[in-house]
Structure formats: C-alpha cells, structure tokens
GROMACS .gro file of N, CA and C in nm:
model
  369
    1MET      N    1  20.532  -7.326 -26.527
    1MET     CA    2  20.554  -7.464 -26.560
    1MET      C    3  20.575  -7.547 -26.434
    2GLU      N    4  20.648  -7.490 -26.337
    2GLU     CA    5  20.672  -7.565 -26.214
    2GLU      C    6  20.544  -7.584 -26.134
    3PHE      N    7  20.447  -7.492 -26.151
    3PHE     CA    8  20.319  -7.507 -26.082
    3PHE      C    9  20.243  -7.628 -26.134
    4ALA      N   10  20.251  -7.656 -26.262
    4ALA     CA   11  20.185  -7.773 -26.322
    4ALA      C   12  20.247  -7.902 -26.265
    5PHE      N   13  20.378  -7.903 -26.244
    5PHE     CA   14  20.443  -8.021 -26.186
    5PHE      C   15  20.393  -8.045 -26.044
    6VAL      N   16  20.381  -7.940 -25.965
    6VAL     CA   17  20.331  -7.952 -25.827
    6VAL      C   18  20.188  -8.003 -25.829
    7LYS      N   19  20.108  -7.952 -25.923
    7LYS     CA   20  19.970  -7.995 -25.935
    7LYS      C   21  19.961  -8.145 -25.966
    8LEU      N   22  20.039  -8.190 -26.060
    8LEU     CA   23  20.037  -8.331 -26.097
    8LEU      C   24  20.087  -8.420 -25.983
    9LYS      N   25  20.190  -8.376 -25.913
    9LYS     CA   26  20.245  -8.454 -25.801
    9LYS      C   27  20.143  -8.463 -25.687
   10MET      N   28  20.076  -8.352 -25.656
   10MET     CA   29  19.975  -8.353 -25.550
   10MET      C   30  19.854  -8.439 -25.589
   11PHE      N   31  19.817  -8.438 -25.716
   11PHE     CA   32  19.709  -8.523 -25.764
   11PHE      C   33  19.746  -8.669 -25.744
   12ASP      N   34  19.869  -8.706 -25.777
   12ASP     CA   35  19.914  -8.844 -25.761
   12ASP      C   36  19.916  -8.885 -25.613
   13ILE      N   37  19.962  -8.797 -25.528
   13ILE     CA   38  19.964  -8.827 -25.383
   13ILE      C   39  19.823  -8.842 -25.330
   14GLY      N   40  19.733  -8.754 -25.370
   14GLY     CA   41  19.595  -8.762 -25.325
   14GLY      C   42  19.526  -8.888 -25.373
   15PHE      N   43  19.552  -8.929 -25.497
   15PHE     CA   44  19.489  -9.049 -25.550
   15PHE      C   45  19.537  -9.174 -25.477
   16THR      N   46  19.667  -9.186 -25.457
   16THR     CA   47  19.720  -9.305 -25.388
   16THR      C   48  19.676  -9.308 -25.242
   17SER      N   49  19.674  -9.192 -25.176
   17SER     CA   50  19.630  -9.187 -25.037
   17SER      C   51  19.482  -9.222 -25.025
   18GLY      N   52  19.400  -9.176 -25.119
   18GLY     CA   53  19.259  -9.206 -25.116
   18GLY      C   54  19.230  -9.353 -25.136
   19THR      N   55  19.299  -9.416 -25.229
   19THR     CA   56  19.276  -9.560 -25.250
   19THR      C   57  19.323  -9.641 -25.130
   20LYS      N   58  19.433  -9.602 -25.067
   20LYS     CA   59  19.478  -9.671 -24.946
   20LYS      C   60  19.376  -9.656 -24.833
   21LEU      N   61  19.321  -9.537 -24.819
   21LEU     CA   62  19.224  -9.511 -24.714
   21LEU      C   63  19.098  -9.594 -24.735
   22ILE      N   64  19.049  -9.600 -24.856
   22ILE     CA   65  18.927  -9.676 -24.884
   22ILE      C   66  18.949  -9.825 -24.861
   23THR      N   67  19.062  -9.877 -24.903
   23THR     CA   68  19.086 -10.021 -24.884
   23THR      C   69  19.109 -10.055 -24.737
   24SER      N   70  19.173  -9.968 -24.662
   24SER     CA   71  19.199 -10.000 -24.521
   24SER      C   72  19.077  -9.975 -24.433
   25LEU      N   73  18.990  -9.883 -24.470
   25LEU     CA   74  18.874  -9.852 -24.389
   25LEU      C   75  18.744  -9.899 -24.452
   26GLY      N   76  18.748 -10.002 -24.532
   26GLY     CA   77  18.628 -10.050 -24.602
   26GLY      C   78  18.516 -10.088 -24.508
   27GLU      N   79  18.546 -10.161 -24.402
   27GLU     CA   80  18.443 -10.204 -24.306
   27GLU      C   81  18.390 -10.086 -24.227
   28ARG      N   82  18.476  -9.998 -24.186
   28ARG     CA   83  18.433  -9.881 -24.109
   28ARG      C   84  18.353  -9.784 -24.195
   29LEU      N   85  18.379  -9.785 -24.325
   29LEU     CA   86  18.305  -9.697 -24.415
   29LEU      C   87  18.158  -9.736 -24.420
   30ASN      N   88  18.127  -9.865 -24.413
   30ASN     CA   89  17.988  -9.910 -24.410
   30ASN      C   90  17.918  -9.861 -24.283
   31ILE      N   91  17.987  -9.865 -24.171
   31ILE     CA   92  17.931  -9.815 -24.045
   31ILE      C   93  17.904  -9.665 -24.055
   32PHE      N   94  17.998  -9.594 -24.117
   32PHE     CA   95  17.981  -9.449 -24.133
   32PHE      C   96  17.862  -9.417 -24.222
   33THR      N   97  17.846  -9.487 -24.332
   33THR     CA   98  17.733  -9.459 -24.422
   33THR      C   99  17.600  -9.496 -24.357
   34GLU      N  100  17.596  -9.602 -24.278
   34GLU     CA  101  17.473  -9.636 -24.206
   34GLU      C  102  17.439  -9.527 -24.103
   35SER      N  103  17.540  -9.477 -24.034
   35SER     CA  104  17.518  -9.370 -23.936
   35SER      C  105  17.468  -9.244 -24.004
   36ALA      N  106  17.525  -9.212 -24.119
   36ALA     CA  107  17.481  -9.093 -24.192
   36ALA      C  108  17.337  -9.109 -24.241
   37SER      N  109  17.298  -9.228 -24.281
   37SER     CA  110  17.159  -9.248 -24.326
   37SER      C  111  17.062  -9.238 -24.209
   38ILE      N  112  17.101  -9.283 -24.091
   38ILE     CA  113  17.015  -9.270 -23.973
   38ILE      C  114  16.997  -9.123 -23.936
   39VAL      N  115  17.105  -9.047 -23.942
   39VAL     CA  116  17.095  -8.903 -23.914
   39VAL      C  117  17.005  -8.836 -24.018
   40GLY      N  118  17.018  -8.875 -24.145
   40GLY     CA  119  16.934  -8.818 -24.250
   40GLY      C  120  16.787  -8.849 -24.229
   41LEU      N  121  16.756  -8.971 -24.189
   41LEU     CA  122  16.617  -9.007 -24.164
   41LEU      C  123  16.561  -8.931 -24.043
   42SER      N  124  16.645  -8.907 -23.943
   42SER     CA  125  16.600  -8.828 -23.828
   42SER      C  126  16.568  -8.685 -23.868
   43VAL      N  127  16.650  -8.629 -23.956
   43VAL     CA  128  16.626  -8.492 -24.003
   43VAL      C  129  16.496  -8.487 -24.083
   44VAL      N  130  16.472  -8.586 -24.168
   44VAL     CA  131  16.348  -8.589 -24.246
   44VAL      C  132  16.228  -8.603 -24.152
   45GLY      N  133  16.240  -8.685 -24.049
   45GLY     CA  134  16.132  -8.699 -23.952
   45GLY      C  135  16.103  -8.569 -23.878
   46ALA      N  136  16.207  -8.495 -23.846
   46ALA     CA  137  16.187  -8.367 -23.780
   46ALA      C  138  16.125  -8.265 -23.876
   47LEU      N  139  16.161  -8.273 -24.003
   47LEU     CA  140  16.102  -8.181 -24.101
   47LEU      C  141  15.954  -8.206 -24.120
   48VAL      N  142  15.912  -8.332 -24.111
   48VAL     CA  143  15.770  -8.363 -24.126
   48VAL      C  144  15.689  -8.291 -24.019
   49ALA      N  145  15.737  -8.293 -23.897
   49ALA     CA  146  15.663  -8.231 -23.787
   49ALA      C  147  15.663  -8.079 -23.796
   50THR      N  148  15.764  -8.020 -23.858
   50THR     CA  149  15.771  -7.874 -23.861
   50THR      C  150  15.721  -7.813 -23.991
   51VAL      N  151  15.730  -7.885 -24.102
   51VAL     CA  152  15.695  -7.828 -24.232
   51VAL      C  153  15.552  -7.864 -24.274
   52VAL      N  154  15.512  -7.988 -24.253
   52VAL     CA  155  15.378  -8.031 -24.294
   52VAL      C  156  15.278  -7.980 -24.190
   53LYS      N  157  15.181  -7.903 -24.236
   53LYS     CA  158  15.083  -7.843 -24.145
   53LYS      C  159  14.944  -7.892 -24.180
   54ILE      N  160  14.877  -7.950 -24.084
   54ILE     CA  161  14.737  -7.988 -24.097
   54ILE      C  162  14.668  -7.943 -23.969
   55SER      N  163  14.561  -7.869 -23.985
   55SER     CA  164  14.485  -7.830 -23.867
   55SER      C  165  14.337  -7.850 -23.897
   56MET      N  166  14.270  -7.907 -23.801
   56MET     CA  167  14.127  -7.936 -23.815
   56MET      C  168  14.049  -7.853 -23.713
   57PRO      N  169  13.962  -7.762 -23.758
   57PRO     CA  170  13.885  -7.682 -23.662
   57PRO      C  171  13.757  -7.751 -23.617
   58VAL      N  172  13.749  -7.881 -23.631
   58VAL     CA  173  13.627  -7.953 -23.592
   58VAL      C  174  13.618  -7.953 -23.440
   59LYS      N  175  13.500  -7.916 -23.390
   59LYS     CA  176  13.478  -7.910 -23.245
   59LYS      C  177  13.354  -7.990 -23.209
   60PHE      N  178  13.363  -8.056 -23.095
   60PHE     CA  179  13.247  -8.126 -23.041
   60PHE      C  180  13.189  -8.038 -22.931
   61ALA      N  181  13.058  -8.021 -22.933
   61ALA     CA  182  12.993  -7.938 -22.832
   61ALA      C  183  12.883  -8.017 -22.764
   62VAL      N  184  12.891  -8.024 -22.631
   62VAL     CA  185  12.786  -8.085 -22.549
   62VAL      C  186  12.749  -7.981 -22.444
   63GLY      N  187  12.633  -7.922 -22.461
   63GLY     CA  188  12.593  -7.816 -22.369
   63GLY      C  189  12.681  -7.695 -22.385
   64LYS      N  190  12.742  -7.650 -22.274
   64LYS     CA  191  12.831  -7.535 -22.279
   64LYS      C  192  12.977  -7.574 -22.300
   65VAL      N  193  13.004  -7.703 -22.300
   65VAL     CA  194  13.142  -7.750 -22.312
   65VAL      C  195  13.172  -7.780 -22.459
   66THR      N  196  13.281  -7.725 -22.510
   66THR     CA  197  13.326  -7.755 -22.645
   66THR      C  198  13.466  -7.815 -22.638
   67LEU      N  199  13.491  -7.911 -22.726
   67LEU     CA  200  13.620  -7.978 -22.731
   67LEU      C  201  13.671  -7.971 -22.874
   68ASN      N  202  13.785  -7.906 -22.891
   68ASN     CA  203  13.847  -7.898 -23.023
   68ASN      C  204  13.915  -8.031 -23.052
   69LEU      N  205  13.886  -8.088 -23.168
   69LEU     CA  206  13.942  -8.219 -23.205
   69LEU      C  207  14.093  -8.215 -23.218
   70GLN      N  208  14.145  -8.107 -23.277
   70GLN     CA  209  14.289  -8.096 -23.300
   70GLN      C  210  14.365  -8.079 -23.168
   71THR      N  211  14.332  -7.975 -23.092
   71THR     CA  212  14.410  -7.945 -22.972
   71THR      C  213  14.366  -8.028 -22.852
   72GLY      N  214  14.240  -8.069 -22.849
   72GLY     CA  215  14.190  -8.143 -22.733
   72GLY      C  216  14.221  -8.291 -22.736
   73ILE      N  217  14.231  -8.349 -22.856
   73ILE     CA  218  14.251  -8.493 -22.865
   73ILE      C  219  14.381  -8.529 -22.936
   74PHE      N  220  14.393  -8.487 -23.065
   74PHE     CA  221  14.508  -8.531 -23.144
   74PHE      C  222  14.641  -8.480 -23.089
   75ASP      N  223  14.649  -8.353 -23.050
   75ASP     CA  224  14.775  -8.300 -22.997
   75ASP      C  225  14.806  -8.353 -22.858
   76LYS      N  226  14.706  -8.402 -22.786
   76LYS     CA  227  14.731  -8.463 -22.655
   76LYS      C  228  14.790  -8.603 -22.670
   77ILE      N  229  14.743  -8.675 -22.773
   77ILE     CA  230  14.797  -8.809 -22.797
   77ILE      C  231  14.942  -8.799 -22.842
   78MET      N  232  14.964  -8.720 -22.946
   78MET     CA  233  15.099  -8.701 -22.999
   78MET      C  234  15.099  -8.572 -23.079
   79PRO      N  235  15.183  -8.476 -23.043
   79PRO     CA  236  15.191  -8.354 -23.124
   79PRO      C  237  15.235  -8.389 -23.266
   80ALA      N  238  15.175  -8.323 -23.362
   80ALA     CA  239  15.202  -8.345 -23.505
   80ALA      C  240  15.164  -8.486 -23.548
   81LEU      N  241  15.057  -8.540 -23.491
   81LEU     CA  242  15.010  -8.674 -23.529
   81LEU      C  243  14.953  -8.674 -23.669
   82LEU      N  244  14.872  -8.575 -23.703
   82LEU     CA  245  14.812  -8.570 -23.837
   82LEU      C  246  14.915  -8.555 -23.948
   83PRO      N  247  15.017  -8.468 -23.936
   83PRO     CA  248  15.120  -8.466 -24.040
   83PRO      C  249  15.196  -8.598 -24.053
   84ALA      N  250  15.220  -8.665 -23.941
   84ALA     CA  251  15.289  -8.794 -23.947
   84ALA      C  252  15.202  -8.898 -24.017
   85LEU      N  253  15.071  -8.898 -23.990
   85LEU     CA  254  14.982  -8.993 -24.056
   85LEU      C  255  14.972  -8.964 -24.206
   86LEU      N  256  14.967  -8.836 -24.243
   86LEU     CA  257  14.965  -8.801 -24.384
   86LEU      C  258  15.093  -8.845 -24.454
   87THR      N  259  15.207  -8.826 -24.389
   87THR     CA  260  15.334  -8.868 -24.447
   87THR      C  261  15.339  -9.019 -24.463
   88LEU      N  262  15.291  -9.093 -24.364
   88LEU     CA  263  15.287  -9.239 -24.376
   88LEU      C  264  15.195  -9.284 -24.489
   89LEU      N  265  15.082  -9.217 -24.506
   89LEU     CA  266  14.991  -9.250 -24.615
   89LEU      C  267  15.058  -9.226 -24.750
   90ILE      N  268  15.124  -9.113 -24.765
   90ILE     CA  269  15.192  -9.083 -24.891
   90ILE      C  270  15.305  -9.181 -24.916
   91TYR      N  271  15.379  -9.217 -24.813
   91TYR     CA  272  15.487  -9.315 -24.826
   91TYR      C  273  15.432  -9.451 -24.870
   92HIS      N  274  15.318  -9.489 -24.813
   92HIS     CA  275  15.253  -9.615 -24.851
   92HIS      C  276  15.206  -9.610 -24.996
   93LEU      N  277  15.149  -9.498 -25.037
   93LEU     CA  278  15.103  -9.485 -25.176
   93LEU      C  279  15.220  -9.485 -25.274
   94LEU      N  280  15.333  -9.430 -25.235
   94LEU     CA  281  15.451  -9.433 -25.323
   94LEU      C  282  15.502  -9.576 -25.344
   95GLY      N  283  15.482  -9.662 -25.245
   95GLY     CA  284  15.523  -9.801 -25.258
   95GLY      C  285  15.430  -9.882 -25.347
   96ASN      N  286  15.309  -9.830 -25.369
   96ASN     CA  287  15.213  -9.898 -25.453
   96ASN      C  288  15.245  -9.869 -25.600
   97LYS      N  289  15.236  -9.970 -25.686
   97LYS     CA  290  15.272  -9.953 -25.827
   97LYS      C  291  15.172  -9.866 -25.903
   98LYS      N  292  15.047  -9.860 -25.857
   98LYS     CA  293  14.945  -9.784 -25.930
   98LYS      C  294  14.957  -9.633 -25.910
   99TRP      N  295  15.023  -9.590 -25.804
   99TRP     CA  296  15.030  -9.448 -25.772
   99TRP      C  297  15.164  -9.391 -25.814
  100THR      N  298  15.160  -9.288 -25.895
  100THR     CA  299  15.281  -9.214 -25.932
  100THR      C  300  15.290  -9.089 -25.845
  101PRO      N  301  15.407  -9.028 -25.835
  101PRO     CA  302  15.417  -8.905 -25.757
  101PRO      C  303  15.323  -8.794 -25.807
  102THR      N  304  15.300  -8.787 -25.937
  102THR     CA  305  15.209  -8.685 -25.990
  102THR      C  306  15.066  -8.710 -25.942
  103LYS      N  307  15.022  -8.835 -25.944
  103LYS     CA  308  14.888  -8.868 -25.896
  103LYS      C  309  14.873  -8.837 -25.747
  104ILE      N  310  14.977  -8.863 -25.670
  104ILE     CA  311  14.972  -8.837 -25.526
  104ILE      C  312  14.964  -8.687 -25.499
  105ILE      N  313  15.040  -8.606 -25.574
  105ILE     CA  314  15.034  -8.461 -25.558
  105ILE      C  315  14.895  -8.410 -25.590
  106LEU      N  316  14.838  -8.460 -25.700
  106LEU     CA  317  14.702  -8.418 -25.736
  106LEU      C  318  14.601  -8.463 -25.631
  107LEU      N  319  14.620  -8.582 -25.573
  107LEU     CA  320  14.531  -8.630 -25.468
  107LEU      C  321  14.538  -8.540 -25.345
  108VAL      N  322  14.657  -8.501 -25.305
  108VAL     CA  323  14.674  -8.413 -25.188
  108VAL      C  324  14.610  -8.277 -25.214
  109ILE      N  325  14.627  -8.225 -25.335
  109ILE     CA  326  14.565  -8.096 -25.369
  109ILE      C  327  14.413  -8.109 -25.366
  110ALA      N  328  14.360  -8.218 -25.422
  110ALA     CA  329  14.214  -8.236 -25.424
  110ALA      C  330  14.158  -8.251 -25.283
  111ILE      N  331  14.224  -8.330 -25.200
  111ILE     CA  332  14.178  -8.347 -25.062
  111ILE      C  333  14.185  -8.215 -24.986
  112SER      N  334  14.289  -8.137 -25.010
  112SER     CA  335  14.303  -8.007 -24.943
  112SER      C  336  14.191  -7.911 -24.984
  113LEU      N  337  14.162  -7.906 -25.114
  113LEU     CA  338  14.057  -7.817 -25.161
  113LEU      C  339  13.920  -7.857 -25.109
  114VAL      N  340  13.888  -7.987 -25.116
  114VAL     CA  341  13.758  -8.035 -25.069
  114VAL      C  342  13.747  -8.017 -24.917
  115GLY      N  343  13.853  -8.050 -24.844
  115GLY     CA  344  13.850  -8.034 -24.699
  115GLY      C  345  13.837  -7.891 -24.655
  116THR      N  346  13.901  -7.797 -24.726
  116THR     CA  347  13.888  -7.656 -24.693
  116THR      C  348  13.748  -7.605 -24.728
  117PHE      N  349  13.695  -7.650 -24.842
  117PHE     CA  350  13.562  -7.607 -24.883
  117PHE      C  351  13.456  -7.656 -24.784
  118LEU      N  352  13.471  -7.779 -24.735
  118LEU     CA  353  13.374  -7.834 -24.641
  118LEU      C  354  13.397  -7.787 -24.497
  119GLY      N  355  13.508  -7.720 -24.471
  119GLY     CA  356  13.536  -7.669 -24.338
  119GLY      C  357  13.607  -7.770 -24.249
  120ILE      N  358  13.657  -7.878 -24.306
  120ILE     CA  359  13.730  -7.978 -24.227
  120ILE      C  360  13.869  -7.925 -24.194
  121PHE      N  361  13.933  -7.858 -24.288
  121PHE     CA  362  14.066  -7.801 -24.268
  121PHE      C  363  14.054  -7.649 -24.265
  122LYS      N  364  14.145  -7.585 -24.191
  122LYS     CA  365  14.150  -7.439 -24.188
  122LYS      C  366  14.217  -7.389 -24.315
  123ALA      N  367  14.174  -7.273 -24.361
  123ALA     CA  368  14.236  -7.211 -24.479
  123ALA      C  369  14.361  -7.136 -24.439
   0.00000   0.00000   0.00000
C-alpha cells in the first residue's frame, strides 16, 4: 500500500516539474525541435547516398578509348548524383496531386524493369 502512495506522489512531482519546464523553456524548445529536424534531414540525405543504388553501364567508345558514363562522368561531378536526382524526382512527384505513393512505386518498378531489360541499368 505504501508503494502506491510513493507512486502517486512521484507522478504528481513529475507532472508539476514537466509543466514548469515546458512553460519556462518554451522558446528554447522551438530551437531544439528545429535542430532535431535539421539533424533528421541530414541523416535522410546520407541514407539516400548509401541506400539508393543506381548504376549505368553505358560506355562511350571512340577508337580504343572507352569512357564509362557512371564512373567517368557522373561520379566525377558528384558521387551519388543519380540517386540524388532520383530522390528529387520522387519528392517532386509526391508534391504533385496526381501522383500517389502507390503510382510512384509502380513507376519506379516499371522504369527499373525496362532499364534493366534494355541494358541501361545493371542487374
């Protein structure tokens, strides 16, 4: 029975301390949530470069010299440029009212299958 009293007293102390903290740190709490959202967006940006994989085996050949489009051009401009462009395209399509997430998933699957069949993307 005495344990229930301690539980209720600690609940009351925690509730009053929490409301005091929120009211006194209201302005700083906004700064904290903005900082947390910036960190979250940075993590998502890093995940795009490491998780989304696109590779194009397209090569240009002039005489004996061959230039791979992926490693010779795109990766020299910016590593993981193609995954970033794909992510921006999907983000843009999500903002459009005509495109639902299901349609976008089906579009990505269709483009992947056609691109692999035609040899644009590696399997």
